[in-house]
Tab-separated table of C-alpha atoms in Angstrom:
chain	number	residue	atom	x	y	z
A	1	MET	CA	-20.343	4.088	17.015
A	2	PRO	CA	-18.505	6.966	18.798
A	3	ALA	CA	-17.928	10.336	17.145
A	4	PRO	CA	-14.927	10.174	14.793
A	5	PRO	CA	-11.722	12.029	15.694
A	6	ASP	CA	-10.629	15.089	13.763
A	7	PRO	CA	-7.507	15.141	11.581
A	8	ARG	CA	-4.394	16.633	13.132
A	9	PHE	CA	-3.596	18.547	9.959
A	10	LEU	CA	-4.470	18.817	6.274
A	11	LEU	CA	-1.616	19.143	3.792
A	12	ARG	CA	-2.559	21.111	0.711
A	13	GLY	CA	-0.066	22.367	-1.840
A	14	ASP	CA	0.846	22.518	-5.491
A	15	MET	CA	-0.122	18.895	-6.054
A	16	ASP	CA	-2.134	17.401	-8.878
A	17	GLY	CA	-5.778	16.647	-8.103
A	18	ASN	CA	-4.850	12.952	-7.903
A	19	VAL	CA	-2.321	11.986	-5.227
A	20	HIS	CA	-1.732	8.255	-5.737
A	21	SER	CA	0.952	7.265	-3.242
A	22	LEU	CA	2.462	8.173	0.122
A	23	LEU	CA	5.615	7.162	1.988
A	24	PHE	CA	6.812	8.138	5.475
A	25	TRP	CA	10.542	8.718	5.881
A	26	ILE	CA	11.224	9.102	9.595
A	27	GLU	CA	14.792	9.290	10.921
A	28	PRO	CA	16.267	10.856	14.096
A	29	HIS	CA	16.691	14.243	12.378
A	30	VAL	CA	14.353	13.873	9.411
A	31	GLU	CA	10.550	13.629	9.453
A	32	HIS	CA	9.289	13.636	5.883
A	33	LEU	CA	6.247	12.427	3.995
A	34	TYR	CA	6.639	11.777	0.270
A	35	ALA	CA	3.584	12.160	-1.962
A	36	GLY	CA	3.465	11.033	-5.611
A	37	ASP	CA	0.864	12.710	-7.805
A	38	GLY	CA	-0.812	12.258	-11.181
A	39	ARG	CA	1.577	14.658	-12.932
A	40	GLY	CA	4.545	12.464	-12.056
A	41	THR	CA	5.885	14.750	-9.324
A	42	ILE	CA	7.048	13.548	-5.898
A	43	HIS	CA	6.471	16.182	-3.216
A	44	THR	CA	8.597	16.086	-0.059
A	45	TRP	CA	6.593	17.356	2.895
A	46	ASP	CA	8.561	18.407	5.991
A	47	LEU	CA	6.351	17.319	8.895
A	48	LYS	CA	8.054	19.765	11.269
A	49	THR	CA	6.770	22.717	9.250
A	50	ASN	CA	3.923	21.049	7.295
A	51	ARG	CA	5.310	22.612	4.142
A	52	ILE	CA	6.700	21.201	0.896
A	53	LYS	CA	10.492	21.111	1.153
A	54	ASN	CA	11.251	20.113	-2.434
A	55	GLN	CA	9.818	18.392	-5.486
A	56	LEU	CA	11.151	15.695	-7.794
A	57	SER	CA	9.846	15.320	-11.301
A	58	ASP	CA	10.793	13.024	-14.167
A	59	GLY	CA	8.202	13.241	-16.910
A	60	GLU	CA	4.448	13.160	-16.648
A	61	SER	CA	3.824	9.505	-15.749
A	62	PRO	CA	1.767	9.192	-12.509
A	63	CYS	CA	3.508	7.909	-9.373
A	64	PHE	CA	1.508	4.845	-8.372
A	65	ASN	CA	3.801	3.413	-5.668
A	66	LEU	CA	6.665	4.674	-3.508
A	67	HIS	CA	9.213	2.420	-1.792
A	68	ARG	CA	12.359	2.884	0.251
A	69	THR	CA	15.512	0.755	0.219
A	70	ASN	CA	17.990	-0.038	2.964
A	71	ASP	CA	20.471	2.189	1.109
A	72	SER	CA	18.102	5.163	1.441
A	73	ASP	CA	17.124	5.105	-2.215
A	74	LEU	CA	13.630	6.217	-3.177
A	75	ILE	CA	11.905	3.891	-5.650
A	76	VAL	CA	9.039	5.199	-7.769
A	77	GLN	CA	6.770	2.846	-9.730
A	78	ARG	CA	5.019	4.696	-12.527
A	79	ARG	CA	2.495	3.860	-15.227
A	80	HIS	CA	3.400	1.296	-17.935
A	81	GLY	CA	5.920	-0.469	-15.689
A	82	ILE	CA	8.382	2.438	-15.523
A	83	ILE	CA	10.563	2.341	-12.407
A	84	ASP	CA	12.745	5.260	-11.286
A	85	VAL	CA	15.373	5.258	-8.562
A	86	TYR	CA	16.331	8.452	-6.774
A	87	LYS	CA	19.639	8.236	-4.928
A	88	ALA	CA	20.395	10.571	-2.027
A	89	SER	CA	23.334	12.909	-2.629
A	90	GLU	CA	23.768	15.255	0.337
A	91	SER	CA	20.505	17.224	0.390
A	92	ASN	CA	19.600	16.509	-3.230
A	93	TRP	CA	18.187	13.557	-5.157
A	94	ILE	CA	19.709	12.173	-8.343
A	95	SER	CA	17.344	10.371	-10.702
A	96	GLN	CA	18.333	6.999	-12.107
A	97	LEU	CA	16.363	4.312	-13.864
A	98	LEU	CA	15.606	1.307	-11.706
A	99	PRO	CA	14.708	-0.031	-8.151
A	100	GLU	CA	14.931	-1.177	-4.308
A	101	LYS	CA	16.524	-3.608	-1.764
A	102	ASN	CA	17.820	-6.729	-3.533
A	103	ALA	CA	14.673	-7.379	-5.560
A	104	MET	CA	11.150	-6.185	-6.069
A	105	LEU	CA	7.968	-7.647	-7.478
A	106	VAL	CA	6.614	-6.173	-10.699
A	107	PRO	CA	3.453	-7.127	-12.626
A	108	LEU	CA	4.051	-8.378	-16.169
A	109	ASP	CA	1.782	-9.434	-19.027
A	110	SER	CA	-0.198	-12.704	-19.041
A	111	SER	CA	-0.784	-12.694	-15.247
A	112	VAL	CA	2.964	-13.120	-14.614
A	113	VAL	CA	4.798	-11.612	-11.632
A	114	GLY	CA	8.404	-10.674	-12.357
A	115	ILE	CA	11.086	-10.684	-9.654
A	116	LEU	CA	13.372	-7.799	-10.560
A	117	SER	CA	16.937	-7.851	-9.227
A	118	LEU	CA	18.126	-4.491	-7.994
A	119	LYS	CA	21.715	-5.567	-8.522
A	120	THR	CA	21.479	-6.571	-12.169
A	121	TYR	CA	18.280	-4.637	-13.051
A	122	ASN	CA	17.032	-7.768	-14.813
A	123	ILE	CA	13.994	-9.985	-14.298
A	124	GLU	CA	15.796	-12.844	-12.568
A	125	SER	CA	12.763	-15.108	-12.170
A	126	MET	CA	8.998	-15.139	-12.638
A	127	LEU	CA	5.873	-16.467	-10.981
A	128	ASP	CA	4.249	-17.846	-14.101
A	129	PRO	CA	0.721	-19.314	-13.771
A	130	SER	CA	0.584	-20.622	-17.356
A	131	LYS	CA	0.552	-24.261	-16.187
A	132	LEU	CA	-2.543	-23.764	-14.047
A	133	SER	CA	-5.778	-25.137	-15.475
A	134	TYR	CA	-7.523	-21.800	-14.774
A	135	ASN	CA	-4.683	-19.589	-16.050
A	136	ASP	CA	-6.818	-17.990	-18.781
A	137	LYS	CA	-9.325	-16.838	-16.164
A	138	LEU	CA	-6.869	-15.013	-13.891
A	139	GLY	CA	-6.613	-11.737	-15.780
A	140	THR	CA	-4.605	-8.697	-14.719
A	141	ILE	CA	-2.596	-8.685	-11.487
A	142	MET	CA	-4.441	-6.339	-9.129
A	143	ALA	CA	-2.395	-6.502	-5.911
A	144	MET	CA	0.503	-8.476	-4.449
A	145	LYS	CA	2.408	-8.710	-1.187
A	146	PRO	CA	5.511	-10.637	-0.079
A	147	LEU	CA	4.838	-12.075	3.363
A	148	GLY	CA	8.423	-11.972	4.597
A	149	ILE	CA	8.378	-15.644	5.604
A	150	ASN	CA	9.601	-18.677	3.659
A	151	ASP	CA	9.610	-16.788	0.324
A	152	LEU	CA	5.812	-16.683	0.280
A	153	VAL	CA	3.936	-14.147	-1.863
A	154	LEU	CA	0.214	-13.444	-2.114
A	155	VAL	CA	-1.119	-12.272	-5.487
A	156	ALA	CA	-4.686	-11.162	-6.286
A	157	TYR	CA	-5.943	-11.371	-9.864
A	158	GLU	CA	-8.691	-9.539	-11.731
A	159	GLY	CA	-10.769	-12.683	-12.299
A	160	GLY	CA	-11.280	-13.224	-8.566
A	161	GLN	CA	-8.439	-15.502	-7.495
A	162	LEU	CA	-6.004	-15.072	-4.613
A	163	LEU	CA	-2.919	-17.272	-5.015
A	164	LEU	CA	-0.251	-18.141	-2.452
A	165	TRP	CA	3.071	-18.546	-4.273
A	166	ASP	CA	6.353	-20.103	-3.178
A	167	MET	CA	8.970	-17.927	-4.907
A	168	LYS	CA	11.769	-20.477	-4.608
A	169	LYS	CA	9.775	-23.266	-6.224
A	170	ASN	CA	7.781	-21.013	-8.597
A	171	ASP	CA	4.782	-22.981	-7.424
A	172	VAL	CA	1.252	-22.175	-6.246
A	173	LEU	CA	0.706	-23.608	-2.766
A	174	SER	CA	-2.958	-22.670	-2.487
A	175	SER	CA	-5.724	-20.662	-4.150
A	176	LEU	CA	-8.860	-18.960	-2.884
A	177	THR	CA	-11.811	-17.683	-4.903
A	178	VAL	CA	-12.651	-14.089	-3.927
A	179	GLU	CA	-14.791	-11.297	-5.369
A	180	GLN	CA	-13.966	-10.334	-8.945
A	181	TYR	CA	-11.831	-7.217	-9.383
A	182	PRO	CA	-10.031	-7.393	-6.030
A	183	MET	CA	-8.522	-3.928	-5.617
A	184	THR	CA	-6.403	-4.269	-2.489
A	185	PHE	CA	-5.465	-6.501	0.431
A	186	ASP	CA	-3.227	-6.546	3.484
A	187	PHE	CA	-1.917	-9.439	5.565
A	188	ASP	CA	-0.796	-9.843	9.167
A	189	ILE	CA	1.723	-12.654	9.649
A	190	SER	CA	1.346	-12.547	13.450
A	191	LEU	CA	-2.254	-13.780	13.089
A	192	MET	CA	-1.746	-15.343	9.634
A	193	GLN	CA	-4.849	-13.387	8.719
A	194	GLY	CA	-5.579	-11.099	5.776
A	195	ILE	CA	-8.286	-8.742	4.578
A	196	LEU	CA	-9.268	-8.095	0.953
A	197	GLY	CA	-11.363	-5.362	-0.656
A	198	SER	CA	-12.816	-5.276	-4.150
A	199	ALA	CA	-15.095	-3.385	-6.512
A	200	SER	CA	-18.015	-4.327	-4.258
A	201	ASP	CA	-19.499	-3.635	-0.830
A	202	LYS	CA	-17.652	-6.573	0.779
A	203	LEU	CA	-14.550	-7.026	2.878
A	204	GLU	CA	-13.295	-10.620	2.839
A	205	ILE	CA	-11.298	-11.963	5.777
A	206	PHE	CA	-9.048	-14.944	5.054
A	207	LYS	CA	-6.466	-17.071	6.827
A	208	ILE	CA	-3.397	-19.079	5.851
A	209	LEU	CA	-3.509	-22.383	7.720
A	210	PRO	CA	-0.339	-24.147	8.997
A	211	ASN	CA	-0.338	-26.379	5.907
A	212	HIS	CA	-0.228	-23.252	3.662
A	213	THR	CA	-3.874	-23.548	2.671
A	214	LEU	CA	-5.814	-20.336	2.040
A	215	SER	CA	-9.135	-20.383	3.874
A	216	HIS	CA	-12.078	-17.959	3.882
A	217	LYS	CA	-12.916	-16.801	7.418
A	218	SER	CA	-15.703	-14.204	7.204
A	219	THR	CA	-17.260	-11.379	5.191
A	220	ILE	CA	-18.088	-7.841	6.277
A	221	LEU	CA	-20.783	-5.945	4.360
A	222	LEU	CA	-20.224	-2.198	4.091
A	223	GLU	CA	-23.270	0.041	3.896
A	224	HIS	CA	-23.504	2.567	1.053
A	225	VAL	CA	-20.137	1.496	-0.394
A	226	SER	CA	-19.622	0.481	-4.023
A	227	GLY	CA	-15.911	-0.284	-3.840
A	228	VAL	CA	-12.781	-0.403	-1.673
A	229	SER	CA	-9.515	1.027	-2.985
A	230	VAL	CA	-6.971	0.583	-0.176
A	231	LEU	CA	-6.561	-1.418	3.044
A	232	SER	CA	-3.917	-1.020	5.716
A	233	VAL	CA	-3.349	-2.862	8.989
A	234	ARG	CA	-1.655	-0.565	11.499
A	235	PRO	CA	1.848	-1.686	12.552
A	236	ASP	CA	0.710	-2.436	16.118
A	237	LYS	CA	-2.024	-4.740	14.699
A	238	LYS	CA	-4.795	-2.965	16.612
A	239	LEU	CA	-6.554	-1.238	13.710
A	240	VAL	CA	-7.339	-1.847	10.071
A	241	THR	CA	-8.214	1.143	7.892
A	242	VAL	CA	-10.438	0.845	4.838
A	243	GLY	CA	-10.239	3.521	2.128
A	244	CYS	CA	-13.356	3.559	-0.057
A	245	TRP	CA	-14.464	4.900	-3.415
A	246	ASP	CA	-16.823	7.356	-1.710
A	247	GLY	CA	-13.916	9.124	0.040
A	248	CYS	CA	-14.697	7.710	3.478
A	249	ILE	CA	-12.133	5.923	5.640
A	250	ARG	CA	-13.643	3.215	7.800
A	251	LEU	CA	-11.838	2.030	10.924
A	252	PHE	CA	-12.162	-1.466	12.400
A	253	SER	CA	-10.476	-3.195	15.306
A	254	TRP	CA	-8.232	-5.745	13.636
A	255	LYS	CA	-8.642	-8.767	15.922
A	256	LYS	CA	-12.414	-8.581	16.489
A	257	LEU	CA	-13.235	-6.574	13.325
A	258	ARG	CA	-15.506	-4.286	15.310
A	259	PRO	CA	-16.431	-1.019	13.517
A	260	LEU	CA	-14.904	1.959	15.319
A	261	ALA	CA	-15.383	5.106	13.260
A	262	ILE	CA	-15.928	6.597	9.811
A	263	LEU	CA	-13.640	9.461	8.768
A	264	ARG	CA	-15.261	11.779	6.234
A	265	GLU	CA	-12.536	14.358	5.611
A	266	HIS	CA	-12.152	13.400	1.916
A	267	ASN	CA	-14.863	13.660	-0.722
A	268	GLU	CA	-13.238	11.615	-3.507
A	269	THR	CA	-11.795	8.097	-3.842
A	270	ILE	CA	-9.057	7.252	-1.327
A	271	TYR	CA	-5.897	6.100	-3.118
A	272	ASP	CA	-3.449	5.456	-0.294
A	273	ILE	CA	-3.273	5.105	3.494
A	274	VAL	CA	0.086	4.750	5.260
A	275	TYR	CA	1.314	4.573	8.850
A	276	SER	CA	4.624	5.742	10.256
A	277	GLN	CA	6.733	2.834	11.449
A	278	ARG	CA	8.149	4.874	14.320
A	279	GLU	CA	7.338	7.867	16.516
A	280	VAL	CA	6.841	11.213	14.799
A	281	GLU	CA	8.079	13.914	17.169
A	282	ALA	CA	6.579	16.782	15.184
A	283	TYR	CA	3.108	15.352	15.826
A	284	ASP	CA	3.932	13.904	19.261
A	285	THR	CA	2.587	10.470	18.361
A	286	LYS	CA	4.027	6.991	18.215
A	287	CYS	CA	2.106	6.126	15.046
A	288	LEU	CA	0.919	8.766	12.578
A	289	MET	CA	-1.514	7.956	9.772
A	290	ALA	CA	-1.659	9.762	6.435
A	291	ALA	CA	-4.398	9.355	3.824
A	292	THR	CA	-4.840	10.818	0.362
A	293	GLY	CA	-6.750	10.386	-2.845
A	294	LYS	CA	-8.429	11.886	-5.836
A	295	ASP	CA	-9.131	15.210	-4.113
A	296	GLY	CA	-5.408	16.040	-3.911
A	297	CYS	CA	-5.427	16.587	-0.139
A	298	ILE	CA	-3.406	14.679	2.484
A	299	SER	CA	-5.057	14.212	5.871
A	300	MET	CA	-2.880	13.477	8.925
A	301	TRP	CA	-4.360	11.478	11.807
A	302	ASP	CA	-3.383	10.453	15.337
A	303	ILE	CA	-5.987	7.761	15.927
A	304	TYR	CA	-6.600	5.763	19.108
A	305	ASN	CA	-2.968	5.794	20.161
């Protein structure tokens, strides 16, 4: 394995020791990275200066996920199902309660996924597994992802089940038994292939066949790893990044799953890894990667571009 690259920059500031979520916001005249921490504060990093431009705070509930809408609203998912919406007003942000695009997926009790309308701010429909024979074994929703095709959604459950849902029919099209406590997964619709990480030393590769059947493809064993916290397939589909509990970030080629490098800049659990969806002029790269975690530091990477 070749020597790993060095980070382009390390962002350190007045952030809580736990930075849970990241979001790139790249426009022709704006190059920002938003970081949500354990104190409930969202820090806006200006990538042209590598300094914090402003901070948003609404209570002390940690920011677990950040999303962006087509209307340039910033959606913050916090602990206990709290959702905040920040609307842009000139150079400021105005805090409102509630969410993104036309709808968003939210985990509910009893293994139910709620589909929250961002027009009415109501749960308009639900993916309810109560009719399944193994419903009582599903447990907490651990991760979910809309696939962007035919109203399909993948949901991973604590008990070790990955379900493929049809949102229109509120029906499970297929299920796949995976490791218990799946922590994260990502999916590539161009290959109809996904990768799943759990509280174990395994990465599980799976496919969705043309008949909508979930199928196990292969397993990768990770040395000296007790758990995986985040997975991200790069937008160009060339790399997959694996954030682990030991603070290491492992890089694999996505198509052949060949190990490429291990990044050791962090020394605590990795919580989030994100890629810019467009060129970042300040870093002179077409795809910038940012990673963060329990150590409260954000590492910026230009990897194999």
